[in-house]
Coordinates of C-alpha atoms in Angstrom, one line a residue:
Chain A
M727 CA 4.5 -24.1 3.3
W728 CA 3.0 -25.1 0.0
D729 CA 4.6 -26.5 -3.2
I730 CA 3.4 -24.8 -6.4
I731 CA 4.5 -24.6 -10.0
A732 CA 3.9 -21.1 -11.2
V733 CA 3.5 -20.9 -15.0
D734 CA 3.4 -18.1 -17.5
I735 CA 3.3 -18.0 -21.3
S736 CA 4.8 -15.1 -23.4
G737 CA 4.2 -14.5 -27.1
R738 CA 0.6 -15.2 -27.7
H739 CA 0.4 -12.5 -30.3
R740 CA 0.9 -13.1 -34.0
I741 CA 4.3 -12.4 -35.5
E742 CA 5.8 -13.2 -38.9
G743 CA 4.8 -16.7 -39.9
G744 CA 2.7 -17.6 -36.8
Y745 CA 2.9 -17.6 -33.0
Y746 CA 6.2 -18.1 -31.1
M747 CA 5.3 -18.9 -27.5
V748 CA 7.6 -19.5 -24.6
C749 CA 6.2 -21.1 -21.4
A750 CA 8.1 -20.8 -18.1
A751 CA 7.4 -23.1 -15.1
A752 CA 8.9 -22.3 -11.7
A753 CA 8.9 -24.9 -9.0
L754 CA 8.5 -23.0 -5.7
T755 CA 7.8 -23.4 -2.0
V756 CA 5.6 -20.6 -0.8
S757 CA 4.0 -19.3 2.4
A758 CA 0.9 -17.2 2.3
D759 CA 2.7 -14.0 1.5
H760 CA 6.3 -14.9 0.4
I761 CA 8.2 -17.1 -2.0
E762 CA 10.2 -19.2 0.5
K763 CA 12.3 -21.3 -2.0
V764 CA 12.9 -21.5 -5.7
K765 CA 13.6 -25.2 -6.5
Q766 CA 13.7 -25.4 -10.3
V767 CA 12.9 -23.4 -13.4
K768 CA 12.1 -24.8 -16.9
I769 CA 11.2 -23.2 -20.2
L770 CA 9.7 -24.6 -23.3
P771 CA 9.3 -22.8 -26.6
V772 CA 6.7 -23.7 -29.3
W773 CA 5.8 -22.5 -32.8
L774 CA 2.2 -22.5 -33.9
K775 CA 0.9 -21.6 -37.4
R776 CA -2.6 -20.8 -36.1
A777 CA -3.8 -18.8 -33.1
P778 CA -3.5 -20.9 -29.9
G779 CA -6.6 -22.2 -28.2
L780 CA -7.2 -23.2 -24.6
L781 CA -6.1 -26.8 -25.4
D782 CA -2.8 -25.7 -26.9
V783 CA -2.1 -23.6 -23.8
V784 CA -2.9 -26.4 -21.4
Q785 CA -0.8 -28.8 -23.4
L786 CA 2.2 -26.4 -23.5
I787 CA 1.9 -25.8 -19.7
E788 CA 1.7 -29.5 -19.0
D789 CA 4.7 -30.3 -21.2
T790 CA 6.8 -27.5 -19.5
A791 CA 5.7 -28.6 -16.0
N792 CA 6.5 -32.3 -16.8
Q793 CA 10.2 -31.3 -17.3
L794 CA 10.3 -30.5 -13.6
S795 CA 11.0 -33.2 -11.1
F796 CA 8.6 -31.6 -8.7
E797 CA 5.1 -32.3 -7.5
G798 CA 3.0 -29.3 -6.9
T799 CA -0.2 -27.5 -7.9
I800 CA 0.1 -25.6 -11.2
V801 CA -0.8 -22.0 -10.6
A802 CA -1.7 -19.7 -13.5
E803 CA -3.3 -16.3 -14.2
K804 CA -7.0 -16.5 -15.3
G805 CA -6.1 -14.5 -18.4
D806 CA -3.7 -17.2 -19.5
M807 CA -6.8 -19.5 -19.6
Y808 CA -8.8 -17.1 -21.6
N809 CA -10.7 -16.1 -18.4
Q810 CA -12.5 -19.4 -18.3
P811 CA -14.1 -20.4 -15.0
L812 CA -11.7 -22.6 -13.0
W813 CA -13.5 -25.9 -13.6
V814 CA -12.8 -25.7 -17.4
P815 CA -8.9 -25.8 -17.3
E816 CA -9.0 -27.8 -14.1
S817 CA -10.7 -30.6 -15.9
M818 CA -8.1 -30.5 -18.7
F819 CA -5.0 -30.8 -16.6
S820 CA -3.7 -34.1 -15.4
R821 CA -2.2 -32.4 -12.3
P822 CA -3.9 -30.3 -9.7
F823 CA -4.5 -26.8 -11.1
K824 CA -5.7 -23.5 -9.7
Y825 CA -5.7 -19.8 -10.4
Q826 CA -3.5 -17.4 -8.4
E827 CA -5.0 -16.3 -5.1
S828 CA -2.5 -15.4 -2.4
M829 CA 0.2 -12.7 -2.4
A830 CA 2.9 -15.4 -2.7
E831 CA 1.1 -17.0 -5.7
R832 CA 0.8 -13.6 -7.4
R833 CA 4.5 -13.0 -6.8
A834 CA 5.3 -16.4 -8.2
I835 CA 3.4 -15.7 -11.4
E836 CA 5.2 -12.4 -11.7
L837 CA 8.5 -14.3 -11.4
A838 CA 7.4 -16.8 -14.1
H839 CA 6.3 -14.0 -16.3
H840 CA 9.8 -12.3 -16.1
I841 CA 11.4 -15.6 -17.0
S842 CA 9.2 -16.4 -19.9
L843 CA 9.4 -12.9 -21.4
S844 CA 13.2 -12.6 -21.1
A845 CA 13.7 -16.2 -22.4
R846 CA 11.5 -15.5 -25.4
N847 CA 13.3 -12.2 -26.1
L848 CA 16.7 -14.0 -26.0
L849 CA 15.5 -16.9 -28.2
I850 CA 14.0 -14.5 -30.8
K851 CA 17.3 -12.6 -30.9
E852 CA 19.5 -15.7 -31.1
L853 CA 17.4 -17.5 -33.7
N854 CA 16.9 -14.4 -35.8
I855 CA 13.1 -14.7 -35.6
E856 CA 11.2 -11.9 -37.3
A857 CA 9.2 -10.6 -34.4
Chain B
M1473 CA -21.3 16.5 -2.0
P1474 CA -23.4 14.9 0.7
A1475 CA -26.3 12.9 -0.4
E1476 CA -29.6 14.7 0.0
K1477 CA -32.4 13.0 1.8
K1478 CA -34.2 10.8 -0.6
T1479 CA -38.0 10.9 -1.1
E1480 CA -39.9 7.6 -0.5
T1481 CA -40.0 6.9 -4.3
E1482 CA -36.4 7.8 -4.8
S1483 CA -35.3 5.5 -2.1
R1484 CA -37.2 2.5 -3.5
V1485 CA -35.0 0.5 -5.8
V1486 CA -35.1 -2.7 -7.9
L1487 CA -31.9 -4.7 -7.9
V1488 CA -30.8 -6.6 -11.0
K1489 CA -28.0 -9.1 -11.8
R1490 CA -27.1 -10.9 -14.9
T1491 CA -25.2 -14.2 -14.2
N1492 CA -23.0 -16.0 -16.7
P1493 CA -24.2 -19.5 -17.5
R1494 CA -22.4 -22.2 -15.4
A1495 CA -21.5 -19.7 -12.7
D1496 CA -21.6 -21.0 -9.1
P1497 CA -25.2 -20.3 -8.0
E1498 CA -24.2 -19.9 -4.3
R1499 CA -21.5 -17.4 -5.2
S1500 CA -24.0 -15.5 -7.4
E1501 CA -26.4 -15.3 -4.5
Y1502 CA -23.6 -14.0 -2.2
L1503 CA -22.7 -11.3 -4.7
F1504 CA -26.3 -10.3 -5.0
E1505 CA -26.5 -10.1 -1.2
E1506 CA -23.5 -7.8 -1.3
L1507 CA -25.3 -5.6 -3.8
R1508 CA -28.3 -5.5 -1.4
E1509 CA -25.9 -4.4 1.4
L1510 CA -24.4 -1.7 -0.8
A1511 CA -27.8 -0.4 -1.6
R1512 CA -28.8 -0.2 2.0
A1513 CA -25.5 1.5 2.8
A1514 CA -26.4 4.2 0.3
G1515 CA -29.8 4.7 2.0
Y1516 CA -32.0 2.7 -0.5
V1517 CA -34.7 0.3 0.2
P1518 CA -34.7 -2.7 -2.1
V1519 CA -38.3 -3.4 -3.1
G1520 CA -37.8 -5.9 -5.9
Q1521 CA -35.1 -8.0 -7.6
L1522 CA -34.6 -9.6 -11.0
T1523 CA -31.9 -12.0 -12.2
Q1524 CA -31.2 -13.6 -15.5
T1525 CA -28.7 -16.3 -16.5
R1526 CA -27.3 -15.5 -20.0
F1527 CA -24.3 -14.0 -21.8
P1528 CA -24.5 -10.2 -21.9
D1529 CA -26.6 -8.5 -24.5
S1530 CA -24.8 -5.5 -26.0
R1531 CA -27.9 -3.3 -26.0
Y1532 CA -29.6 -4.2 -22.7
Q1533 CA -27.2 -6.4 -20.7
L1534 CA -30.2 -8.7 -20.2
G1535 CA -32.6 -9.9 -22.9
K1536 CA -35.1 -7.3 -24.2
G1537 CA -38.0 -9.4 -22.9
K1538 CA -36.4 -9.4 -19.4
I1539 CA -36.0 -5.6 -19.5
E1540 CA -39.7 -5.2 -20.3
E1541 CA -40.4 -7.4 -17.4
L1542 CA -38.1 -5.2 -15.3
A1543 CA -40.1 -2.1 -16.5
E1544 CA -43.3 -3.8 -15.3
L1545 CA -41.7 -4.6 -11.9
V1546 CA -40.5 -1.0 -11.5
K1547 CA -44.0 0.3 -12.2
Q1548 CA -45.6 -2.3 -9.9
R1549 CA -43.3 -1.6 -7.0
R1550 CA -43.3 2.1 -7.5
A1551 CA -39.5 2.1 -7.6
G1552 CA -37.5 5.2 -8.4
K1553 CA -34.3 3.6 -9.5
V1554 CA -32.8 0.4 -10.9
I1555 CA -29.4 -0.8 -9.7
F1556 CA -27.5 -3.3 -11.8
Y1557 CA -24.8 -5.5 -10.3
N1558 CA -23.1 -5.7 -13.7
R1559 CA -21.1 -2.9 -15.2
L1560 CA -23.2 -1.1 -17.8
S1561 CA -22.1 0.7 -20.9
T1562 CA -23.5 4.1 -21.7
I1563 CA -25.7 2.7 -24.4
Q1564 CA -27.1 0.1 -22.1
L1565 CA -27.8 2.7 -19.4
F1566 CA -29.6 4.8 -21.9
N1567 CA -31.6 2.0 -23.4
I1568 CA -32.7 0.5 -20.1
S1569 CA -33.7 3.8 -18.6
E1570 CA -35.7 4.6 -21.7
I1571 CA -37.7 1.4 -21.3
C1572 CA -38.0 1.5 -17.5
G1573 CA -38.7 5.2 -17.3
C1574 CA -36.5 5.7 -14.3
Q1575 CA -32.8 6.3 -13.5
V1576 CA -30.5 3.3 -13.9
I1577 CA -27.1 2.9 -12.3
D1578 CA -24.6 0.1 -11.9
K1579 CA -22.6 -1.2 -8.9
F1580 CA -19.8 1.3 -9.5
Q1581 CA -22.0 4.3 -9.5
L1582 CA -23.6 3.0 -6.3
I1583 CA -20.2 2.7 -4.7
L1584 CA -19.4 6.3 -5.8
E1585 CA -22.7 7.4 -4.2
I1586 CA -21.8 5.7 -0.9
F1587 CA -18.4 7.3 -1.0
A1588 CA -19.9 10.7 -1.7
K1589 CA -22.3 10.3 1.2
R1590 CA -19.5 9.4 3.6
A1591 CA -17.0 12.0 2.3
T1592 CA -16.6 14.5 5.2
T1593 CA -13.2 16.1 4.6
R1594 CA -12.2 18.2 1.7
R1595 CA -9.7 15.6 0.5
S1596 CA -12.2 12.7 0.5
K1597 CA -14.7 14.9 -1.4
L1598 CA -12.0 15.6 -4.0
Q1599 CA -11.2 11.9 -4.2
V1600 CA -14.9 11.1 -4.8
E1601 CA -15.1 13.8 -7.4
L1602 CA -12.0 12.6 -9.1
A1603 CA -13.3 9.0 -9.3
R1604 CA -16.7 10.3 -10.6
L1605 CA -14.9 12.3 -13.4
R1606 CA -12.7 9.4 -14.3
Y1607 CA -15.8 7.2 -14.6
E1608 CA -17.5 9.8 -16.7
I1609 CA -14.7 10.3 -19.3
P1610 CA -15.2 7.3 -21.5
R1611 CA -18.9 7.9 -21.3
A1612 CA -18.8 11.6 -22.2
R1613 CA -18.6 11.2 -25.9
A1614 CA -21.3 8.5 -25.9
I1615 CA -23.6 10.6 -23.8
V1616 CA -23.3 13.6 -26.1
S1617 CA -23.8 11.3 -29.2
L1618 CA -27.0 9.9 -27.6
V1619 CA -28.3 13.4 -26.9
K1620 CA -27.3 14.6 -30.4
K1621 CA -29.3 11.8 -32.0
E1622 CA -32.4 13.9 -31.6
E1623 CA -30.6 17.1 -32.7
R1624 CA -29.9 18.4 -36.2
A1625 CA -26.2 18.6 -37.0
G1626 CA -24.6 21.9 -38.2
F1627 CA -26.3 25.2 -37.6
M1628 CA -28.0 25.4 -34.2
G1629 CA -26.8 21.8 -33.5
L1630 CA -24.5 20.9 -30.6
G1631 CA -21.5 21.6 -32.7
D1632 CA -18.3 21.5 -30.7
Y1633 CA -20.1 20.8 -27.5
E1634 CA -19.0 17.2 -27.5
D1635 CA -15.3 18.1 -27.4
A1636 CA -15.9 21.0 -25.0
Y1637 CA -17.6 18.6 -22.5
E1638 CA -14.8 16.1 -22.6
Q1639 CA -12.1 18.9 -22.4
D1640 CA -13.9 20.3 -19.4
L1641 CA -13.9 16.9 -17.7
K1642 CA -10.2 16.5 -18.4
K1643 CA -9.4 20.0 -17.1
R1644 CA -11.3 19.3 -13.9
I1645 CA -9.5 16.0 -13.5
T1646 CA -6.1 17.7 -13.9
R1647 CA -7.0 20.4 -11.3
I1648 CA -8.1 17.8 -8.7
E1649 CA -5.1 15.6 -9.4
E1650 CA -2.8 18.5 -8.7
E1651 CA -4.5 19.4 -5.5
L1652 CA -4.5 15.8 -4.3
E1653 CA -0.8 15.5 -5.3
S1654 CA 0.2 18.4 -3.1
A1655 CA -1.9 16.9 -0.2
G1656 CA 0.0 13.7 -0.9
K1657 CA 3.3 15.5 -0.4
D1658 CA 2.0 16.7 3.0
D1659 CA 1.3 13.1 3.8
E1660 CA 4.7 11.9 2.8
S1661 CA 6.4 14.5 5.0
L1662 CA 4.1 13.7 7.9
R1663 CA 5.0 10.0 7.5
A1664 CA 8.7 10.8 7.4
F1665 CA 8.3 13.1 10.5
R1666 CA 6.5 10.3 12.4
H1667 CA 9.2 7.8 11.4
R1668 CA 11.9 10.3 12.6
K1669 CA 10.1 10.7 15.9
G1670 CA 10.4 6.9 16.3
F1671 CA 6.8 5.9 15.5
S1672 CA 6.2 2.7 13.6
L1673 CA 3.2 2.9 11.3
V1674 CA 0.6 0.1 11.4
A1675 CA -2.4 0.1 9.1
L1676 CA -5.7 -1.8 9.3
A1677 CA -6.7 -3.2 6.0
G1678 CA -9.3 -5.7 4.8
Y1679 CA -12.5 -6.3 3.0
T1680 CA -15.3 -3.9 3.8
N1681 CA -17.3 -4.7 6.9
A1682 CA -14.7 -7.1 8.3
G1683 CA -14.7 -5.3 11.6
K1684 CA -11.7 -3.0 11.1
S1685 CA -13.2 0.0 12.9
T1686 CA -14.4 -2.1 15.8
L1687 CA -10.9 -3.6 16.1
F1688 CA -9.4 -0.1 15.9
N1689 CA -11.7 1.0 18.8
A1690 CA -10.9 -2.1 20.9
I1691 CA -7.1 -1.8 20.5
V1692 CA -6.6 1.9 20.9
D1693 CA -9.6 2.6 23.3
E1694 CA -11.2 5.0 20.8
S1695 CA -14.7 5.4 19.5
V1696 CA -14.6 6.0 15.8
E1697 CA -17.8 5.2 14.0
A1698 CA -18.3 1.5 13.5
Q1699 CA -21.4 0.1 12.0
N1700 CA -22.6 -3.2 10.5
M1701 CA -22.6 -1.5 7.1
L1702 CA -20.3 -1.4 4.1
F1703 CA -17.8 1.5 3.7
T1704 CA -18.5 3.1 7.1
T1705 CA -14.9 4.3 7.1
L1706 CA -13.8 6.6 4.3
V1707 CA -11.5 9.0 6.0
P1708 CA -8.4 7.4 7.6
T1709 CA -8.2 7.8 11.4
T1710 CA -4.8 7.6 13.1
R1711 CA -4.2 7.0 16.8
A1712 CA -1.3 6.2 19.0
L1713 CA -1.0 2.5 19.9
D1714 CA 0.5 1.5 23.2
L1715 CA 2.8 -1.5 22.7
G1716 CA 4.6 -1.3 26.1
G1717 CA 7.3 1.1 25.2
R1718 CA 7.5 0.8 21.4
K1719 CA 5.7 3.8 19.8
A1720 CA 3.3 3.0 17.0
L1721 CA 0.5 4.7 15.2
L1722 CA -2.5 2.7 14.0
T1723 CA -4.5 3.9 11.1
D1724 CA -8.0 2.7 10.3
T1725 CA -8.7 2.8 6.5
V1726 CA -11.3 2.3 3.8
G1727 CA -12.2 -1.3 3.1
F1728 CA -11.7 -3.3 -0.1
I1729 CA -14.4 -4.7 -2.3
E1730 CA -14.4 -7.2 -5.1
E1731 CA -13.9 -6.0 -8.6
L1732 CA -13.1 -2.5 -7.4
P1733 CA -12.1 -0.8 -10.7
H1734 CA -8.6 0.7 -11.0
W1735 CA -9.9 4.2 -11.5
L1736 CA -11.5 4.1 -8.1
V1737 CA -8.4 2.7 -6.5
D1738 CA -6.3 5.4 -8.2
A1739 CA -8.7 8.1 -7.0
F1740 CA -8.3 6.9 -3.4
K1741 CA -4.5 6.5 -3.8
S1742 CA -3.6 8.9 -1.0
T1743 CA -6.0 7.1 1.4
L1744 CA -4.7 3.7 0.4
D1745 CA -1.1 4.9 0.7
E1746 CA -1.8 4.8 4.5
I1747 CA -1.8 1.1 4.0
F1748 CA 0.8 0.6 1.3
L1749 CA 3.4 2.8 3.0
S1750 CA 3.0 1.5 6.5
D1751 CA 5.6 -0.6 8.4
L1752 CA 3.1 -3.4 9.1
I1753 CA -0.4 -4.3 7.8
L1754 CA -3.1 -5.9 9.9
L1755 CA -5.4 -7.7 7.4
V1756 CA -8.7 -8.1 9.1
V1757 CA -11.0 -11.0 8.2
D1758 CA -14.4 -12.0 9.5
V1759 CA -13.7 -15.6 10.4
S1760 CA -17.4 -16.3 11.1
E1761 CA -18.3 -16.3 7.4
R1762 CA -18.3 -19.4 5.1
P1763 CA -14.7 -20.5 4.2
D1764 CA -15.2 -20.0 0.5
I1765 CA -16.4 -16.4 1.1
I1766 CA -13.4 -15.8 3.4
L1767 CA -11.1 -17.1 0.7
Q1768 CA -12.7 -14.8 -1.9
K1769 CA -12.4 -11.8 0.3
L1770 CA -8.8 -12.7 1.2
S1771 CA -8.1 -13.1 -2.5
T1772 CA -9.5 -9.6 -3.2
S1773 CA -7.4 -8.1 -0.4
H1774 CA -4.2 -9.9 -1.5
D1775 CA -4.9 -8.7 -5.1
T1776 CA -5.1 -5.1 -3.9
L1777 CA -2.0 -5.4 -1.7
W1778 CA 0.5 -7.8 -3.4
D1779 CA 2.4 -5.5 -5.8
R1780 CA 2.2 -2.3 -3.8
I1781 CA 3.5 -3.3 -0.4
Q1782 CA 7.0 -4.6 -1.2
G1783 CA 8.3 -6.5 1.8
V1784 CA 5.9 -5.1 4.4
P1785 CA 4.9 -7.9 6.8
V1786 CA 1.2 -8.8 7.0
I1787 CA -0.6 -10.1 10.0
T1788 CA -3.9 -11.8 9.3
V1789 CA -6.3 -10.8 12.1
L1790 CA -9.1 -13.4 12.2
N1791 CA -11.9 -11.4 13.9
K1792 CA -15.3 -12.5 15.4
I1793 CA -13.9 -15.8 16.9
D1794 CA -16.6 -15.4 19.6
L1795 CA -19.1 -16.7 17.0
L1796 CA -17.3 -20.0 16.5
E1797 CA -16.5 -23.1 18.5
E1798 CA -12.8 -24.1 18.6
S1799 CA -13.3 -27.1 16.4
E1800 CA -15.1 -24.9 13.8
L1801 CA -12.2 -22.5 13.9
E1802 CA -9.7 -25.3 13.3
A1803 CA -11.8 -26.5 10.3
V1804 CA -11.8 -22.9 8.9
M1805 CA -8.0 -22.6 9.3
E1806 CA -7.5 -25.9 7.6
E1807 CA -9.2 -24.4 4.5
I1808 CA -7.9 -20.8 4.6
G1809 CA -4.4 -21.3 6.1
Y1810 CA -2.6 -20.8 2.8
M1811 CA -4.1 -17.3 2.4
A1812 CA -3.5 -16.2 6.0
P1813 CA 0.0 -15.0 6.8
N1814 CA 0.8 -14.8 10.5
P1815 CA -2.7 -15.5 11.8
V1816 CA -4.0 -14.1 15.1
F1817 CA -7.4 -14.9 16.5
V1818 CA -9.4 -12.0 18.1
S1819 CA -12.9 -10.8 18.9
A1820 CA -12.9 -7.0 18.6
K1821 CA -16.4 -6.8 20.0
K1822 CA -15.6 -8.8 23.1
K1823 CA -11.9 -7.6 23.3
I1824 CA -10.6 -11.1 23.2
G1825 CA -7.0 -11.6 22.0
M1826 CA -5.9 -8.0 22.1
Q1827 CA -2.7 -8.8 24.1
E1828 CA -1.8 -11.6 21.7
L1829 CA -2.3 -9.2 18.8
K1830 CA -0.2 -6.5 20.3
A1831 CA 2.6 -9.1 20.9
E1832 CA 2.4 -10.2 17.3
I1833 CA 2.5 -6.6 16.2
T1834 CA 5.6 -5.9 18.3
K1835 CA 7.3 -9.1 16.9
H1836 CA 6.9 -7.8 13.3
L1837 CA 7.7 -4.1 13.8
P1838 CA 11.1 -3.0 12.3
A1839 CA 13.9 -4.3 14.5
W1840 CA 15.2 -2.3 17.4
S1841 CA 18.7 -2.8 18.9
F1842 CA 19.8 -3.2 22.5
Y1843 CA 22.7 -1.1 23.8
S1844 CA 24.3 -0.7 27.2
F1845 CA 26.3 2.5 27.9
S1846 CA 27.1 5.1 30.6
L1847 CA 26.2 8.7 30.9
P1848 CA 27.8 11.4 33.0
N1849 CA 25.8 11.9 36.2
S1850 CA 25.3 15.6 35.4
E1851 CA 22.7 18.0 34.1
K1852 CA 23.7 17.1 30.5
G1853 CA 23.5 13.4 31.3
M1854 CA 20.1 13.8 32.8
S1855 CA 18.8 15.7 29.8
I1856 CA 20.1 13.0 27.5
L1857 CA 18.4 10.4 29.7
S1858 CA 15.1 12.3 29.3
W1859 CA 15.6 12.3 25.5
L1860 CA 16.3 8.6 25.6
Y1861 CA 12.9 8.0 27.4
D1862 CA 11.2 9.8 24.5
E1863 CA 12.9 7.9 21.8
G1864 CA 13.0 4.2 23.0
I1865 CA 12.7 1.8 25.9
V1866 CA 15.0 2.3 28.9
H1867 CA 15.2 -1.3 30.4
R1868 CA 17.5 -0.5 33.3
V1869 CA 19.0 2.7 34.7
E1870 CA 21.4 2.8 37.7
Y1871 CA 22.7 6.0 39.2
G1872 CA 26.2 6.0 40.6
E1873 CA 29.2 8.1 39.7
Q1874 CA 27.9 7.6 36.2
I1875 CA 24.4 6.7 35.0
S1876 CA 24.4 3.1 33.5
V1877 CA 21.7 2.5 31.0
D1878 CA 20.4 -0.7 29.2
Y1879 CA 18.5 0.7 26.3
E1880 CA 16.5 -0.4 23.2
A1881 CA 15.8 1.8 20.3
R1882 CA 15.9 2.2 16.5
E1883 CA 19.2 1.8 14.8
D1884 CA 19.5 5.5 14.0
I1885 CA 19.0 6.5 17.7
I1886 CA 21.6 3.9 18.8
N1887 CA 24.0 5.4 16.2
R1888 CA 23.3 8.9 17.6
I1889 CA 24.2 7.7 21.1
K1890 CA 27.4 6.2 19.8
S1891 CA 28.2 9.5 18.0
L1892 CA 28.0 11.3 21.3
E1893 CA 31.1 9.1 22.1
L1894 CA 29.5 7.5 25.1
G1895 CA 31.4 4.3 25.4
P1896 CA 29.6 1.0 25.9
D1897 CA 29.3 -0.3 29.4
E1898 CA 32.1 -2.9 29.7

């Protein structure tokens, strides 16, 4: 069993007035092919006036993961890091970081994606944000 | 469309790869070696190679100077073809072949060539044709535009040829898709029939050249073609697998490869469904390779499988253990454990670990239930008993006034026995 923090960001496209992004971080215990336990989930929304860069994305993920009382490797999709080679984001994070590899990690990212997307949709509706 | 025999010039090829700056050099070399293997599998003889580290050039993929160097190399080595590792746009293909004066293809066209060469059944030929047409579609317009550059527009020009070409491709794609879809329905009903007859379906999956066919031969005592070559298996082969009473069918399938484009995966959907719709997957890995390469291949396999197999259990079959010391094997497992569900160690070539593998397969097959009951000791009871032997495992049978049976079978068989109102043995 391995402890991971699966992360995903929704809303990296421009809307009225800037970028409204929501990051989801799910603290999980996984085996090679299954999510064995979901320990905690945290979300963090952020407004940006300009297009987000890699540093913004790393910062948002770190801030979301820091809300979890859980030690684990942060796992993200390569696309979330603008398809940079692993060493680039790895050197920016203060925690262990990796791209998804195993079936369980891919399923974990999928879970985080559903959480971030539905949380963002809900927030946009509740806060009357022009999407 | 089987590949015709190549002339000596046609078979001589120069291999080319552009590497991104800061890419891992060891990994780049490994990917280049894979391209060499692919070229050999297609019947080519690599006579030269060229690499360049840079970001892609939109017109030539490499720098113009490097392409001129490539043209010189082609001439010098009397090569008939250039094969690029990188995916090439139509413009790049056209520009490079203009300068080199020979045919230029990329890795994906090479894979298609191999598939075409190996396609023996009507279905696999259709799948190859479908993949080729899907590959062609985005290029159709560009190809015609390039040809038209030399033509005069309007009267006596190509006119509507551009649209006609694309339309023709689309029509052919639709026709093949329909034919493959009806073949797919046959597959579905065959799978359902096999399930009804009590067979569990087990599929061999894994990176190309991991030893799937050798393992298939070792475990079912068969002799399907197995070679130290990429993509030897293209047509799935299914055989009965003896698991000491449990009936299972094992299917050998086409291997995976890194960066296999989705249009190729889609074209081979009906073949890959043999894996995705099975009850259990044996993911075969060559454990004698370097751990980082094993991880990369496992990652490719997991990527192909993860969202298509729902809850199907996966057994990781670590093949070729005869090439490693026990301490080496432990070290490898330390590194790859997080990517290897339910690991089993075997050597297909030396037939080591076959019993352990069969035990692991039995453990992960859909659950069967035990049931004890009595049958009338009559002709009808005997015919039911004979049917029971066909459908499950008879653990104990005692003949007295009645026939007492301890039995193990699928849930639906047990329910049918119960519906015959044969009370349990108290």
